[in-house]
Amino acid sequence: MEEELKCPVCGSFFREPIILPCSHNICLACARNILVQTPDAESPRSSRASGSGVSDYDYLDLDKMSLYSEADSGYGSYGGFVSAPTTPCQKSPNGVRVFPPAPGSLPPIPRNSCITCPQCHRSLILDERGLRGFAKNRVLEGVVDRYQQSKAAALKCQLCEKSPKEATVMCEQCDVFYCDPCRLRCHPPRGPLAKHRLVPPAQGRISRRASPRKTSTCTEHELENLSMYCVQCKMPVCYQCLEEGKHGTHEVKALGAMWKLHKGQLSQALNGLSDRATEAKEFLIQLRNMVQHIQENGVEFEACLVAQCDALIDALNRRKAQLLARVNKEHEHKLKVVRDQISHCTVKLRQTTGLMEYCLEVIKENDPSGFLQISDALIRRVHVTEGQWGKGTLTPRMNSDFDLTLDSGPLLQTIHQLDFVQMKVPAAPMLQLEECCTQNNSATLSWKQPPLTTIAVEGYILELDDGNMGPFREVYVGTETICTVDGLHFNSTYKSRVKAFNGSGVGQYSKTLIMQTSEIAWFTFDPASAHQDIILSNDNLTVSCNSYDDRVVMGNSAFSRGVHYWEMTVDRYDNHPDPAFGIARGDVLKDVMLGKDDKAWAMYVDNNRSWFMHNNSHTNRTDGGIGKGATIGILLDFTRGILIFLINDEQQGPVAFEALEGVYYPAISLNRNVQITLHTGLPIPDFYTAGEADPTGSVC
């Protein structure tokens, strides 16, 4: 609240605040400081004051003209003056413009006072009353006094021009706080002021609070108290304003009544603002918790990243060791092969050298017979030894180069491409309850991702149970965020939930939503399943035919659970036809009478009697027919698996069919001599109970 109690100009607590017409407040002393003198009227010489531009006073005149254009309110909005190069515009620290003095070459120009609101920057040219024309905000002054007292703040001097000093005394008669320099300058202890009583500031504050607050007086008639409220001008006025001033023709109300009314309006507005403030506090708590979570998640993520990189480094080191071991193995293998070849060649060379030396010594002998005895053997040995050197013995068995090249390019490319990817499953979607609804036997569900989530979603999976507390089953998989599920059971409670998925997996389920379908079935004839000779009208509630042969049309809703009742009225009945009413499977024959095949269970009736028919088997002939205006009722009870027919609110024959299970559609067959209108959404007839059927087949 302290910001509301400080002046936007001086930044200190308000002292003698006045209310500007824009509803902003400012200290009276600050208002004096930011007053700007403006010319009364445009002067021809002033428009030529600047040789290269337009003077500020020209803009003052233009702005002054715009002030009076806004419904004569005396106010105008502006963003700033375009200053001429020779007359730069000065600005005060709070953004309020201070105009430069007039050039010395110009004669004195009549001036008025102009004040600019330091908050909204709207300007107003004051009248002859000056600042006295603004009402004093005594309520704000009282709030400031109470706040300062509650905070035990030091009282400041009310006459210091710049930064106020701490007050040392208060004059009870002047009701002003003084510091010592201002007291000596403005309140000397002589003359009439000598009789004034000066007290310490704290005591003066107490006495000020104890004394009754001064009654607010009219700004135009200073001697008159404010007693009425002008509704059109939205301001308090006095009786003299009503008699002589501009408020004479305005609607006025009692000041006390409007005071109570505005207090109530302010209290009501504060309630809404309080709710927003509570939401803002909760939101700030959420943001602060988010900061903590971000820090925790950041530390955890950094640790995970370091661990993953360390694991990669460890894997690379292990692979490095494996490759080094392989190189060492190849190195040892090459050395062994070369050393073995060296050893083998050394032995062979020593044997060859020994043979050569022996042969040379033999050649030196002069005994022919002895030489010839061993010469053949030596010759053969020499040839054999020479042949041994010629079979690749002098070729190295191993290459000195290593035929291995480390292909590190793909790995380096992979390392350079190493980056963060989406590795989290999506968050649980949020069901939008305001858009989820049920209609008849259809349910519409809508959902969205939680706010601020950045996890990519590839699709959603919507699941519903069977409406009987059974297991969930998937009813939709796709990218849409809204889905309508048709063909549900009437008068059933379904549970639904949705989850999102992406390449990383499937996320958590949303909260479970419980939905109730309509208790009573509402449906129409289905043009999509009708025979081409069928004619539908009245929003698919009335059916006729353009063929003399019987044609079948079904309803657009299927039943497999519960108790259902609907009626059909005969709008036209010519030449005694025999239409058939009943239920059928989805694949019933459409070009024959209902009940001719094994896909339908029906009652066909003419003007005198009726029969039940299924799979072309006619049973239970019953007297009593139909005519124009007759009503045929069909009651289907899945709890007992029976089908009952009524004509004009009376049961027609016994229970028509029993042991009915599965999915059935309402159906009818007729020709061109009949027109039927369907009535749905009807309650179960009063005569029907959930009791057992008696042996004769009637319901008891």
Short mmCIF file of C-alpha atoms in Angstrom, two decimals, residues 157-158 167-179 182-183 186-188 193-205 207-208:
data_model
loop_
_atom_site.label_atom_id
_atom_site.label_comp_id
_atom_site.label_asym_id
_atom_site.label_seq_id
_atom_site.Cartn_x
_atom_site.Cartn_y
_atom_site.Cartn_z
CA CYS A 157 8.33 19.21 7.47
CA GLN A 158 5.51 20.38 5.23
CA ALA A 167 9.71 17.99 11.68
CA THR A 168 10.53 19.33 15.13
CA VAL A 169 7.30 21.14 16.03
CA MET A 170 3.69 21.43 14.96
CA CYS A 171 1.53 24.53 15.19
CA GLU A 172 -1.92 23.61 16.48
CA GLN A 173 -3.49 26.75 15.03
CA CYS A 174 -1.84 26.48 11.58
CA ASP A 175 -2.03 22.65 11.58
CA VAL A 176 1.41 22.55 9.93
CA PHE A 177 4.57 20.59 10.78
CA TYR A 178 7.82 22.62 10.73
CA CYS A 179 11.49 21.84 10.82
CA CYS A 182 11.26 26.57 8.18
CA ARG A 183 9.84 27.49 11.59
CA CYS A 186 7.84 30.99 8.09
CA HIS A 187 6.58 30.97 11.66
CA PRO A 188 8.62 33.47 13.70
CA LEU A 193 2.14 34.11 15.50
CA ALA A 194 3.51 34.55 19.01
CA LYS A 195 0.18 33.41 20.43
CA HIS A 196 0.21 30.13 18.45
CA ARG A 197 0.92 26.98 20.39
CA LEU A 198 3.82 24.86 19.15
CA VAL A 199 3.86 21.22 20.28
CA PRO A 200 6.11 18.21 19.52
CA PRO A 201 5.23 16.40 16.26
CA ALA A 202 4.02 13.23 17.99
CA GLN A 203 1.65 15.19 20.21
CA GLY A 204 0.50 17.19 17.22
CA ARG A 205 -0.29 14.01 15.31
CA SER A 207 -4.26 16.05 18.53
CA ARG A 208 -4.82 16.15 14.76
#
